[in-house]
Every structure is written in structure tokens, then in C-alpha cells.
CSV table of N, CA and C in Angstrom, one decimal:
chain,number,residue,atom,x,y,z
A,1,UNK,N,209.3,57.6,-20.1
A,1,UNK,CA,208.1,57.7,-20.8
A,1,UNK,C,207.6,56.3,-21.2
A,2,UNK,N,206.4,56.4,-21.1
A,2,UNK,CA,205.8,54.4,-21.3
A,2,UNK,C,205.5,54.9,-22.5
A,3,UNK,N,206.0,53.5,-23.6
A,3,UNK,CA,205.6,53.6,-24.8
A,3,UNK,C,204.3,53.3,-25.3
A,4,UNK,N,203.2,53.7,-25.7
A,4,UNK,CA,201.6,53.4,-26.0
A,4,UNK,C,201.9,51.6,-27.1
A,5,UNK,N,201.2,51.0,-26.0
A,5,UNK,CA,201.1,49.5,-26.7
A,5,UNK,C,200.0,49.4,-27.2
A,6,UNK,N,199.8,49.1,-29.0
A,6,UNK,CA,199.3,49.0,-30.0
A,6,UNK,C,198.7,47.4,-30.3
A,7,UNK,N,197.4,47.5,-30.3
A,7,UNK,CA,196.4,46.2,-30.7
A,7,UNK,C,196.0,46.3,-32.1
A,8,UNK,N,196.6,45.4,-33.1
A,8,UNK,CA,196.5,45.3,-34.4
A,8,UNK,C,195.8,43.9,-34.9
A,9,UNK,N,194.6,44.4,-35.8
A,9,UNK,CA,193.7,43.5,-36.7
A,9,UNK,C,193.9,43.9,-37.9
A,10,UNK,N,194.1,42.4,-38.5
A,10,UNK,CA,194.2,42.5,-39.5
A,10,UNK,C,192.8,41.7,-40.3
A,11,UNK,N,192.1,42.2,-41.3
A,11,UNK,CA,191.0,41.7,-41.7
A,11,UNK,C,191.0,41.4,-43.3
A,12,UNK,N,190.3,40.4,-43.7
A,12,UNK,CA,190.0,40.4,-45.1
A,12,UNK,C,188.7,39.4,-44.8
A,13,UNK,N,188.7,39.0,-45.9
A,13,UNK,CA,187.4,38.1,-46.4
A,13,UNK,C,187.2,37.1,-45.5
A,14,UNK,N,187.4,36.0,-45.9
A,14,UNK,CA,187.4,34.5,-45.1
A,14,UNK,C,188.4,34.3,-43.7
A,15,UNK,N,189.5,34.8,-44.1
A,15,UNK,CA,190.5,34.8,-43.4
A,15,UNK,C,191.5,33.7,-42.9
A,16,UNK,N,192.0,33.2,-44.4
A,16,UNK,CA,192.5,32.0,-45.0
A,16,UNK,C,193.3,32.4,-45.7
A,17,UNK,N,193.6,33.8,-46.5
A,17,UNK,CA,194.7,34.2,-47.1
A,17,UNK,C,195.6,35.3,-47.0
A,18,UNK,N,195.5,36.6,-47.1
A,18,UNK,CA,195.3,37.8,-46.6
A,18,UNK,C,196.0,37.8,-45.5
A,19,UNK,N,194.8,37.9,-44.5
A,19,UNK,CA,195.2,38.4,-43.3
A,19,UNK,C,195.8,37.3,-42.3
A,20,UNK,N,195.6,36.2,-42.8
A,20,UNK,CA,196.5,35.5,-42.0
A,20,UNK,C,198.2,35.6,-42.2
A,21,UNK,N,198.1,35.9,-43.1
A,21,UNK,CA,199.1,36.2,-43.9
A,21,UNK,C,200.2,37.6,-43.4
A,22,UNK,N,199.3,38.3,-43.1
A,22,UNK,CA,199.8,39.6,-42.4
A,22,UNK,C,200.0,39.7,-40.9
A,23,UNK,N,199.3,38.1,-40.4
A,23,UNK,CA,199.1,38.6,-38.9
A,23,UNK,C,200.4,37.3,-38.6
A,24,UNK,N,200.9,36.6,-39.4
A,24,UNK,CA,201.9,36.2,-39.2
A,24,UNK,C,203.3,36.6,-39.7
A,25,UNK,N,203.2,37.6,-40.9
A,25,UNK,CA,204.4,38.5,-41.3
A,25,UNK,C,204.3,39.2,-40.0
A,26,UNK,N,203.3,39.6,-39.3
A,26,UNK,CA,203.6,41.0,-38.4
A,26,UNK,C,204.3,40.2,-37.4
A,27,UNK,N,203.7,39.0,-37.2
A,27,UNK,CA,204.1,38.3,-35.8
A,27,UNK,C,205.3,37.9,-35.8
A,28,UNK,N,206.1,37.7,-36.5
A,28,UNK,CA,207.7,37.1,-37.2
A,28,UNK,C,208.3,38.6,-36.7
A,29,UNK,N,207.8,39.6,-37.5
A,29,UNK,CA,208.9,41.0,-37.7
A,29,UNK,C,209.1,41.3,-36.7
A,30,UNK,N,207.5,41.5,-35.5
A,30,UNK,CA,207.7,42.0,-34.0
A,30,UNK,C,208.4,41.5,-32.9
A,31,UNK,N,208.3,40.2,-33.3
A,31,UNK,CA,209.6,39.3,-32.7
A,31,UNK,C,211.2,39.2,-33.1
A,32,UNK,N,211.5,39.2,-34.7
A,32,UNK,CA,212.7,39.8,-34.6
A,32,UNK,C,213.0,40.9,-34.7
A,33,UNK,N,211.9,41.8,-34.7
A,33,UNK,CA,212.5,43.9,-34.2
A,33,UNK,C,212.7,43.5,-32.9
A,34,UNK,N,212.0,42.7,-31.9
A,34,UNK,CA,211.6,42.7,-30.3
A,34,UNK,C,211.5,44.1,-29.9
A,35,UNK,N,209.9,44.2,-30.4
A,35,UNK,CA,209.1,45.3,-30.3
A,35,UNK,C,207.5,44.8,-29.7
A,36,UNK,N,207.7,43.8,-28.9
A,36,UNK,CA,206.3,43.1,-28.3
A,36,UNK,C,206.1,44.2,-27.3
A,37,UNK,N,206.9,45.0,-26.5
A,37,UNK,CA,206.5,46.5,-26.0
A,37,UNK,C,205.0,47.1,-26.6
A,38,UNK,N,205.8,47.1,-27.9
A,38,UNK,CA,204.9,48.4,-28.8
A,38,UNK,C,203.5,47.3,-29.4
A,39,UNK,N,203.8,46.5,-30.0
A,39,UNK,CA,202.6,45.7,-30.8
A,39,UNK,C,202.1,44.5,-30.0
A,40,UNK,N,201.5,44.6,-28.9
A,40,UNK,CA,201.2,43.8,-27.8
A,40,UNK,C,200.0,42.3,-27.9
A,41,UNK,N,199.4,42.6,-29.0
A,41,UNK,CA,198.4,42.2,-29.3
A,41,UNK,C,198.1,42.0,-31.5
A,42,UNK,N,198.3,41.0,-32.2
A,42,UNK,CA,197.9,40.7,-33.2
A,42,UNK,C,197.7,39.5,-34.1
A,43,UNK,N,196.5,40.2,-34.3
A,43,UNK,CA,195.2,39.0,-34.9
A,43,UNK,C,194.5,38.9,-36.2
A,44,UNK,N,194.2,38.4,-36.4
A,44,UNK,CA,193.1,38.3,-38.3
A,44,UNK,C,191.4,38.1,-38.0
A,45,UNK,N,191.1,38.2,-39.0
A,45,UNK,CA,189.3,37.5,-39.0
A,45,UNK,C,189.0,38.0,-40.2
A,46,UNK,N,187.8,37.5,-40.8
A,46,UNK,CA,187.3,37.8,-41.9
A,46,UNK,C,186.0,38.2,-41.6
A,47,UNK,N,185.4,38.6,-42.6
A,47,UNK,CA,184.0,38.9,-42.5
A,47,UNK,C,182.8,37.9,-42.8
A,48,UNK,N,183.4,36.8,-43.7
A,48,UNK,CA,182.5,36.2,-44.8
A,48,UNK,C,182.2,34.8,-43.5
A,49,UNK,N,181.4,34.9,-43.1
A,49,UNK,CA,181.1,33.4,-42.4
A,49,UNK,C,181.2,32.4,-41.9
A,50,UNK,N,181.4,31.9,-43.0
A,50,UNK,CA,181.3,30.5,-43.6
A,50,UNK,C,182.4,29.9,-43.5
A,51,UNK,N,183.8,30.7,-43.6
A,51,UNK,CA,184.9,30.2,-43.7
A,51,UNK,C,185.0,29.7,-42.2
A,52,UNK,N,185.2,30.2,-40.7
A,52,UNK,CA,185.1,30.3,-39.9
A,52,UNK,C,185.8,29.0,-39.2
A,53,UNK,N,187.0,28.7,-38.8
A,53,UNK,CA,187.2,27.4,-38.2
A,53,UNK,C,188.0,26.9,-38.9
A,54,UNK,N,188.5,27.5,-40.6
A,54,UNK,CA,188.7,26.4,-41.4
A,54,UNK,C,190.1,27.2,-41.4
A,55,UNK,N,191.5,26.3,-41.6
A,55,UNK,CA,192.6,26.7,-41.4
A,55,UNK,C,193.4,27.1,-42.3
A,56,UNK,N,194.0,28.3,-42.2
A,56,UNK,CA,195.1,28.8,-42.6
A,56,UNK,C,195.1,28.4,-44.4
A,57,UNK,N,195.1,28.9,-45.8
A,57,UNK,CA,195.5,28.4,-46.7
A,57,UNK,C,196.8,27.8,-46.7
A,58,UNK,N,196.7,26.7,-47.3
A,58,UNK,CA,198.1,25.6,-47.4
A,58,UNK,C,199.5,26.5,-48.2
A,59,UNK,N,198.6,27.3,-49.4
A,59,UNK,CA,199.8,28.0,-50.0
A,59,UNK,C,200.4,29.2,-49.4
A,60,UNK,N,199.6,29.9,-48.3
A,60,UNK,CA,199.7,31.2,-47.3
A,60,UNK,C,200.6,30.8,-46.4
A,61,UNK,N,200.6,29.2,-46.0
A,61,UNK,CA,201.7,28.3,-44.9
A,61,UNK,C,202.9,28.6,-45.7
A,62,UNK,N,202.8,28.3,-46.7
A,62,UNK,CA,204.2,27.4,-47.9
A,62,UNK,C,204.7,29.2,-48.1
A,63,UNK,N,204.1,30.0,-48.4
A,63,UNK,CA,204.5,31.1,-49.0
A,63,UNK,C,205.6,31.6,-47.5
A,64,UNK,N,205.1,31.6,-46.5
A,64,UNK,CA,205.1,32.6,-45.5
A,64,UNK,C,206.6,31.3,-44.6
A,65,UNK,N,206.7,29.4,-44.6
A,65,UNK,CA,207.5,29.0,-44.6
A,65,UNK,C,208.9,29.1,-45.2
A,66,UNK,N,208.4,29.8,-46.6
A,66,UNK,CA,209.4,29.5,-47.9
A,66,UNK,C,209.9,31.3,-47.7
A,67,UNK,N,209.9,32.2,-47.5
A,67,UNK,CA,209.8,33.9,-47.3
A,67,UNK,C,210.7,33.7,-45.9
A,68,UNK,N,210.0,33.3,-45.3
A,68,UNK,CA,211.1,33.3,-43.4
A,68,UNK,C,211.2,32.5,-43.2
A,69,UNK,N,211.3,31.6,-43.1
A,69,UNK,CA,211.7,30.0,-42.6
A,69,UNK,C,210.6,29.9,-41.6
A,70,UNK,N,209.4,29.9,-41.6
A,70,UNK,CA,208.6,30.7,-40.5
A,70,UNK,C,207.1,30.1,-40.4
A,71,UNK,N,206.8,29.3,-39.2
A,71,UNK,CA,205.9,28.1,-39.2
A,71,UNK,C,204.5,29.0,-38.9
A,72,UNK,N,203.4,29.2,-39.6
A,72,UNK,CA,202.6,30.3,-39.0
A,72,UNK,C,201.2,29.3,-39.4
A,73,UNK,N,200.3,29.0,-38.8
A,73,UNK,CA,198.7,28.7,-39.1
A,73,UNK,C,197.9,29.1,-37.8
A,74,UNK,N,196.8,29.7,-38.5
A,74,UNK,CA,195.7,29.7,-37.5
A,74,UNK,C,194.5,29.3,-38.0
A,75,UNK,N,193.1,29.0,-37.4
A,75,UNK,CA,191.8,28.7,-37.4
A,75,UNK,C,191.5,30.0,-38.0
A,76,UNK,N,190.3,30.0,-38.7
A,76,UNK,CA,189.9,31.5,-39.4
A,76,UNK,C,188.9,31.6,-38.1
A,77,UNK,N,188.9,32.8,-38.0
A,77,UNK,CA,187.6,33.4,-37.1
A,77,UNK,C,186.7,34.2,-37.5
A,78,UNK,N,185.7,35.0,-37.2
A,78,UNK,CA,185.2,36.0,-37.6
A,78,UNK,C,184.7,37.4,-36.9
A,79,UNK,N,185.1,38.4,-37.5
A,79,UNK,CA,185.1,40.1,-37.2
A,79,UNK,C,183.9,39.3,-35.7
A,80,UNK,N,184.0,40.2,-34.8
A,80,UNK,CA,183.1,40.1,-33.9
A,80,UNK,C,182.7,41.6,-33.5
A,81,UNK,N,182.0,42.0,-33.1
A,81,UNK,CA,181.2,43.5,-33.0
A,81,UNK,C,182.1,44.3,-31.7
A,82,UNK,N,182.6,43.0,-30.8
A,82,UNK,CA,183.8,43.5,-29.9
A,82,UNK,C,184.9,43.7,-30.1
A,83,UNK,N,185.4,43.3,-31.4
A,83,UNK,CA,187.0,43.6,-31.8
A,83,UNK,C,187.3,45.1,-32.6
A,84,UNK,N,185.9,46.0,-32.6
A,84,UNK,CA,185.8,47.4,-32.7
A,84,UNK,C,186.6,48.1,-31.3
A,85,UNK,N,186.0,47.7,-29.9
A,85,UNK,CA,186.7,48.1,-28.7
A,85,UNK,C,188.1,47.3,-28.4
A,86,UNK,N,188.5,46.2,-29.1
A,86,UNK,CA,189.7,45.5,-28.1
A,86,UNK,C,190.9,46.4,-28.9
A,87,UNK,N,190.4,46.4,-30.7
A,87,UNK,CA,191.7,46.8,-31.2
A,87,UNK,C,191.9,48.2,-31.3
A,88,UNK,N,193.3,48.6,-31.5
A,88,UNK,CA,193.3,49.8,-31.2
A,88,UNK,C,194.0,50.8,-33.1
A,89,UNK,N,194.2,49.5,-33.8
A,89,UNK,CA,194.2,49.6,-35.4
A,89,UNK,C,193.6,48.4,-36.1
A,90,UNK,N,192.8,48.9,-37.0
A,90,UNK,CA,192.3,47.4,-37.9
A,90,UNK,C,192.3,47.9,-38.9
A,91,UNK,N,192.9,47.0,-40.2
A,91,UNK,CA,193.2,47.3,-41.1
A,91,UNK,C,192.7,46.1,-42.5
A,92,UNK,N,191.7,46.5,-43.0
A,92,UNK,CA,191.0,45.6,-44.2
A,92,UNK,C,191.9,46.0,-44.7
A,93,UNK,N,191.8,44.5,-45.8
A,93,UNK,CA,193.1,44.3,-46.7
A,93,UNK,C,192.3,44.9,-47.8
A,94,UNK,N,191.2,45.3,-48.2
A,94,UNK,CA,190.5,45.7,-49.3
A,94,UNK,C,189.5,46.8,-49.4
A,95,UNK,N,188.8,47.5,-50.0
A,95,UNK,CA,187.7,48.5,-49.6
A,95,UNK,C,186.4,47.5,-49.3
A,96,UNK,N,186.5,46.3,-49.9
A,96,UNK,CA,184.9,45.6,-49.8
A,96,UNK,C,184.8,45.3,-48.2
A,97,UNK,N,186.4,44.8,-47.9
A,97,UNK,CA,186.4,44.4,-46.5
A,97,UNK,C,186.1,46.1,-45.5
A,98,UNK,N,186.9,46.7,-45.8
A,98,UNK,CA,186.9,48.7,-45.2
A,98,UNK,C,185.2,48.9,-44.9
A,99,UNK,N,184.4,48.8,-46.0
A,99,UNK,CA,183.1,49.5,-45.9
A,99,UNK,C,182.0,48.3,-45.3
A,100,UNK,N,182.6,46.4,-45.2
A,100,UNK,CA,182.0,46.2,-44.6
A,100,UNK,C,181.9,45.9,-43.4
A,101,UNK,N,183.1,46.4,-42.5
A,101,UNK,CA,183.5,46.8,-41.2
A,101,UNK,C,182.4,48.2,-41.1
A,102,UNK,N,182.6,49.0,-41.4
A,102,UNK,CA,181.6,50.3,-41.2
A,102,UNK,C,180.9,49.9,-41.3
A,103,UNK,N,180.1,49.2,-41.7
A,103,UNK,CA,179.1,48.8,-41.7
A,103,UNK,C,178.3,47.8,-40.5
A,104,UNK,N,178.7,47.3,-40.3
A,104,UNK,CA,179.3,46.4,-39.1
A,104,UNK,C,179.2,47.6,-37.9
A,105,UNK,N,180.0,48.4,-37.8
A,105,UNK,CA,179.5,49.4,-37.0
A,105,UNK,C,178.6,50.4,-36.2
A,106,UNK,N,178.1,51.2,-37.3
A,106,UNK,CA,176.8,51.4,-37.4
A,106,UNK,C,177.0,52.7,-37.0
A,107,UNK,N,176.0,53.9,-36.9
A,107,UNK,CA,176.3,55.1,-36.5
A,107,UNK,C,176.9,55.6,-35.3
A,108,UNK,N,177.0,54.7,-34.2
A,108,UNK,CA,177.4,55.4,-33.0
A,108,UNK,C,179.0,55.1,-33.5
A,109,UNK,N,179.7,54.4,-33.8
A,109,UNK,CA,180.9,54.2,-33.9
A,109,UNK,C,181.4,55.0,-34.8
A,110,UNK,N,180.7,55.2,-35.9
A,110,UNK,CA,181.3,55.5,-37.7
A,110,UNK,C,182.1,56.9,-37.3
A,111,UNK,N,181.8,57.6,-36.5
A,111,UNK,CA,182.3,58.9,-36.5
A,111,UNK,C,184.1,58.5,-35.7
A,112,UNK,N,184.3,57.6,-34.7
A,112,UNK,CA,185.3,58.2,-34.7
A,112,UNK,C,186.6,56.6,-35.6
A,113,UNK,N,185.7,56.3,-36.9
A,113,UNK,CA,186.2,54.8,-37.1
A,113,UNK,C,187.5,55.6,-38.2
A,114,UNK,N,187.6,56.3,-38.5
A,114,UNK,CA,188.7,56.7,-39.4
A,114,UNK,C,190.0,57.1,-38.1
A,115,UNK,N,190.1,57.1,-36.7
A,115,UNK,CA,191.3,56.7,-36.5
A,115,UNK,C,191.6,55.7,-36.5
A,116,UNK,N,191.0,54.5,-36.3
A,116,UNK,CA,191.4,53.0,-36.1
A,116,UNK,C,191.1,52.3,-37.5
A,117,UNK,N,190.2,52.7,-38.3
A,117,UNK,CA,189.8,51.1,-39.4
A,117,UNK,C,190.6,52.0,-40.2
A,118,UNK,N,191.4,50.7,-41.1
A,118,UNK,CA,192.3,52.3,-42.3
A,118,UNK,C,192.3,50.6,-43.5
A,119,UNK,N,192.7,51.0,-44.6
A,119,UNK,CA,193.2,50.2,-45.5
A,119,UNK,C,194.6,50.0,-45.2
A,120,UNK,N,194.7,48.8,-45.4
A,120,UNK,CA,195.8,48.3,-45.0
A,120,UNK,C,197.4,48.5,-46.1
A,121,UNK,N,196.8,48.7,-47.0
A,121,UNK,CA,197.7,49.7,-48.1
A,121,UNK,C,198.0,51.2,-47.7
A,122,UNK,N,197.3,51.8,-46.8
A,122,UNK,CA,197.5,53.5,-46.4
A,122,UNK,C,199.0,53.3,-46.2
A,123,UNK,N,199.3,51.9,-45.2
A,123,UNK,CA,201.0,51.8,-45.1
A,123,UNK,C,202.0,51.5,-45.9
A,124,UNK,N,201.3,51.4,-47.6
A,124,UNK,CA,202.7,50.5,-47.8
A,124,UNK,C,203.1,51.6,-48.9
A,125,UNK,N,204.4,51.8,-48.0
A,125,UNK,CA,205.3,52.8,-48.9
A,125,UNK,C,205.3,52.7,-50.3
A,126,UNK,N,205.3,52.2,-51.5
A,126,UNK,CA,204.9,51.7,-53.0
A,126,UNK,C,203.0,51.9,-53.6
A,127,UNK,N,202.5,52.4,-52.8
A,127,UNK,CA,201.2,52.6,-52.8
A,127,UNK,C,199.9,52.4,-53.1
A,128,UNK,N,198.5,52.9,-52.7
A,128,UNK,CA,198.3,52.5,-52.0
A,128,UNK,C,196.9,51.3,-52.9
A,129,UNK,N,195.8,51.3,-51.9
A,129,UNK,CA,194.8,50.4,-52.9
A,129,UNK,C,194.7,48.9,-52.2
A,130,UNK,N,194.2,48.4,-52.8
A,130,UNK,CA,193.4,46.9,-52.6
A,130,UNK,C,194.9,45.8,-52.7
A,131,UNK,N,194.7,45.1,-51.4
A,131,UNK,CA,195.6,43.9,-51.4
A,131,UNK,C,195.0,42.5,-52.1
A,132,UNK,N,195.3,42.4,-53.4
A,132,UNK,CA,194.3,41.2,-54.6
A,132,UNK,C,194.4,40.1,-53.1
A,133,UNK,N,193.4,39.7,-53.9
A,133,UNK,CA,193.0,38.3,-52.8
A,133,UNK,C,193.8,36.9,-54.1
A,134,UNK,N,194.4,36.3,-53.4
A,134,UNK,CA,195.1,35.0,-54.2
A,134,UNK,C,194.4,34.0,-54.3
A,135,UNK,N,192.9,33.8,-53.2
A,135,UNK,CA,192.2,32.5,-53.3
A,135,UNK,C,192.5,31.8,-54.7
A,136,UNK,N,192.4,30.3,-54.9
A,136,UNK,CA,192.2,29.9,-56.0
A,136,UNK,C,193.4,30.4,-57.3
A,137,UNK,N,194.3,30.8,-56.8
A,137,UNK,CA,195.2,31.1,-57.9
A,137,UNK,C,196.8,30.8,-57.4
A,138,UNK,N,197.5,30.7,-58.4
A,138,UNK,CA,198.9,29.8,-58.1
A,138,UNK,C,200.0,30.4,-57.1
A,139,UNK,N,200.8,29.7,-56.9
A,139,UNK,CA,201.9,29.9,-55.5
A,139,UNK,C,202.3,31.6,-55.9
A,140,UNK,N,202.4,31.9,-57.3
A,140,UNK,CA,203.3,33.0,-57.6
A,140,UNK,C,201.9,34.7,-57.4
A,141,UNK,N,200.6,34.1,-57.1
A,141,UNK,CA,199.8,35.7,-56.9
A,141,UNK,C,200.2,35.5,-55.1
A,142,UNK,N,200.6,34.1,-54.4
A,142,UNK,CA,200.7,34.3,-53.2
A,142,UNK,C,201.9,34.9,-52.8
A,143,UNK,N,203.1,34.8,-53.5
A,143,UNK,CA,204.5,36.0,-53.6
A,143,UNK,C,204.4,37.1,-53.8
A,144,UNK,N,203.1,37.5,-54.3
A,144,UNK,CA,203.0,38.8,-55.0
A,144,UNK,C,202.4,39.4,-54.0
A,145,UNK,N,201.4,38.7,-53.5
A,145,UNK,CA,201.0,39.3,-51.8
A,145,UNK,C,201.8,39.7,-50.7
A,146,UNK,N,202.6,38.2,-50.7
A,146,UNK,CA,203.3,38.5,-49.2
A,146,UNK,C,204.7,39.9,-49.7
A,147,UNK,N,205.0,40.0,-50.9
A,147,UNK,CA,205.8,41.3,-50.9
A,147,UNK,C,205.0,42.5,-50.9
A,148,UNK,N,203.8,42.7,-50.7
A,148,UNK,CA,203.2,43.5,-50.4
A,148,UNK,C,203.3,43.5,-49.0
A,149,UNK,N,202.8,42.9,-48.0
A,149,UNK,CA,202.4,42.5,-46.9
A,149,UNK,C,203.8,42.9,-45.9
A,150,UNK,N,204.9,42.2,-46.8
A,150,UNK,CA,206.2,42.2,-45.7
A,150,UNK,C,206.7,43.9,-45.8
A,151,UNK,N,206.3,44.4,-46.5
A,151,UNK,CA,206.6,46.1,-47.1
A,151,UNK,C,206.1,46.8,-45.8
A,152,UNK,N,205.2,46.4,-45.9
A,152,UNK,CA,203.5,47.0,-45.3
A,152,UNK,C,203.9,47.0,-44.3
A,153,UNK,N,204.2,45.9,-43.3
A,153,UNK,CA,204.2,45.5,-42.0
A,153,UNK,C,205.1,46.0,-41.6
A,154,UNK,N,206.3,46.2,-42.5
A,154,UNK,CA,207.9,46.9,-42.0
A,154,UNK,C,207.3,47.8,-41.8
A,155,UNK,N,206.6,48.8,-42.7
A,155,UNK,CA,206.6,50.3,-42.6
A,155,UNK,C,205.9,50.5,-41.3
A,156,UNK,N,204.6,49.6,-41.1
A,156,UNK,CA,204.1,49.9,-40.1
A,156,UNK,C,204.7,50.0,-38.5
A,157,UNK,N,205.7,49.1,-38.5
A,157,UNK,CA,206.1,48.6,-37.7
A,157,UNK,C,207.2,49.7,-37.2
A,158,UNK,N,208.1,50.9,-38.2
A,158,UNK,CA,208.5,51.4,-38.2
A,158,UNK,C,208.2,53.1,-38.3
A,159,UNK,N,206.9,53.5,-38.1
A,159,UNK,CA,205.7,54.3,-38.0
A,159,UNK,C,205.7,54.4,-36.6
A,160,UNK,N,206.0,53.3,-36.0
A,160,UNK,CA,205.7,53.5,-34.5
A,160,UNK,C,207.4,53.3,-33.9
A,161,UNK,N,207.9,52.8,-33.9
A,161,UNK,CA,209.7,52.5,-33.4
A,161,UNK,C,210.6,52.4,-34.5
A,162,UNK,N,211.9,53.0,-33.9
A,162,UNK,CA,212.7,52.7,-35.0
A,162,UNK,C,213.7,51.2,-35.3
A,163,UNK,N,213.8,50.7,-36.4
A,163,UNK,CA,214.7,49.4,-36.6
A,163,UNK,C,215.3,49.7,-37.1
A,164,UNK,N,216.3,48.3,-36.8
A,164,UNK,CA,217.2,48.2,-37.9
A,164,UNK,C,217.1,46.8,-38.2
A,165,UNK,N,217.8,46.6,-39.6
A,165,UNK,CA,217.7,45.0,-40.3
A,165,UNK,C,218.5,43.9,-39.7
A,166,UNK,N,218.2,43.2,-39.1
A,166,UNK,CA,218.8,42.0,-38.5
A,166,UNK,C,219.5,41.2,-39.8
């Protein structure tokens, strides 16, 4: 039986904290579950603009170095009207980011957008709601994230295959 290989976005605002944040916890976990089988594909973007190009938060680096020994940055990008068709889950880290992906969509899509666009808390076992944004606030709301984030991503990760803890 071929296992269905899963394309994961992760979305928030700028995409500087958040979601970079998650698409490098995921990218760490999928490599030591070695479950690149199942999660073939995962990325970030934000919605807000402006950010676009600009790299990785310095404390999202430090947090996610200092958590896994674990070298992660990327360029922020932004939601593109085609990452509705490439991904096959996308998951806003917030409702502002959730409704302005729907939005973004538009009527031909909205109807079948609740299998793919979900809040990104629907997974995290401890429950559910808005993942705070850390912009602008000290190393310790960015711990308070990534223990959300690294919950989240296990569960997810284990939603689809089963692990065990290395």
C-alpha cells in the first residue's frame, strides 16, 4: 500500500516568527521520525506583504538553535493564490491569518477549504486557539511558542504515522 505523501504550510503574519518557526520544528521532527515518505513537502509564508524577503527572526533562530541544536532560517515569502493547489494542509497559526486565507480564496474554493486550511492549534493536544505572535517581545514568549509548536508538530506528525522518541 503507497503511503499518501502530505504537502504542509504553515502560515502566519509576516513570516518571521510563527511559521518559520513551525516549518523548521516540522522539518527537524520529519527528519529524525524519517518520515520524508509521508511529509514530502514543507513551507511558511505570511500574508502581510511587506515583510517579504526579510529573514527569519534572530530570536526564532536562537530559540529553535537553543530547543534542538538545530540551524533553521529562511527568507519570508508570501501566501501566493497557487499555494491553495500545491498544498495539501495549511495551517494559520491564528484566526486573523485562518479568515484571511479565505479570503484570499474566494467563492470557488471556500467550499471545499475546511479539508485543507485548519488552525494550526486543531492539533495541539493541550488545546486549541490562537498561536500569540512573539514579535517584539523577549526570548521567553519565544519558548512559550516553540512549546506549543513542538507539541503541535509531534501530534501532527503522529496523526499520520506512528513514532517513537529517538
Amino acid at each position: 500500500m503507497k503511503t499518501k505523501q502530505t504537502k504542509i504550510l504553515f502560515v502566519c503574519l509576516g513570516n518571521i516568527c510563527r511559521s518559520p518557526m513551525a516549518h523548521g520544528v516540522m522539518q527537524y521532527l520529519v527528519d529524525k521520525y524519517e518520515c520524508q515518505n509521508v511529509f514530502c513537502k514543507i513551507d511558511s509564508c505570511g500574508m502581510y506583504g511587506e515583510a517579504e524577503g526579510t529573514q527569519t527572526h534572530q530570536r526564532t533562530i536562537l530559540e529553535i538553535q537553543n530547543q534542538l541544536n538545530y540551524q533553521f532560517m529562511k527568507p519570508s515569502r508570501n501566501w501566493s493564490a497557487k499555494d491553495y493547489d500545491e498544498y495539501d494542509l495549511i495551517l494559520a497559526m491564528d484566526k486573523s491569518n485562518y479568515f484571511a486565507i479565505l479570503k484570499q480564496l474566494g467563492k470557488q474554493k471556500i467550499s471545499d477549504a475546511a479539508q485543507k486550511v485548519k488552525l494550526f492549534r486543531d492539533f495541539d493536544p493541550k488545546g486549541k486557539g490562537n498561536v500569540m505572535n512573539p514579535y517584539g517581545g523577549e526570548q521567553i514568549k519565544y519558548t512559550q511558542v516553540f512549546q506549543i509548536i513542538e507539541r503541535t508538530c509531534k501530534n501532527i506528525i503522529q496523526s499520520h504515522v506512528q513514532i517513537q522518541d529517538k
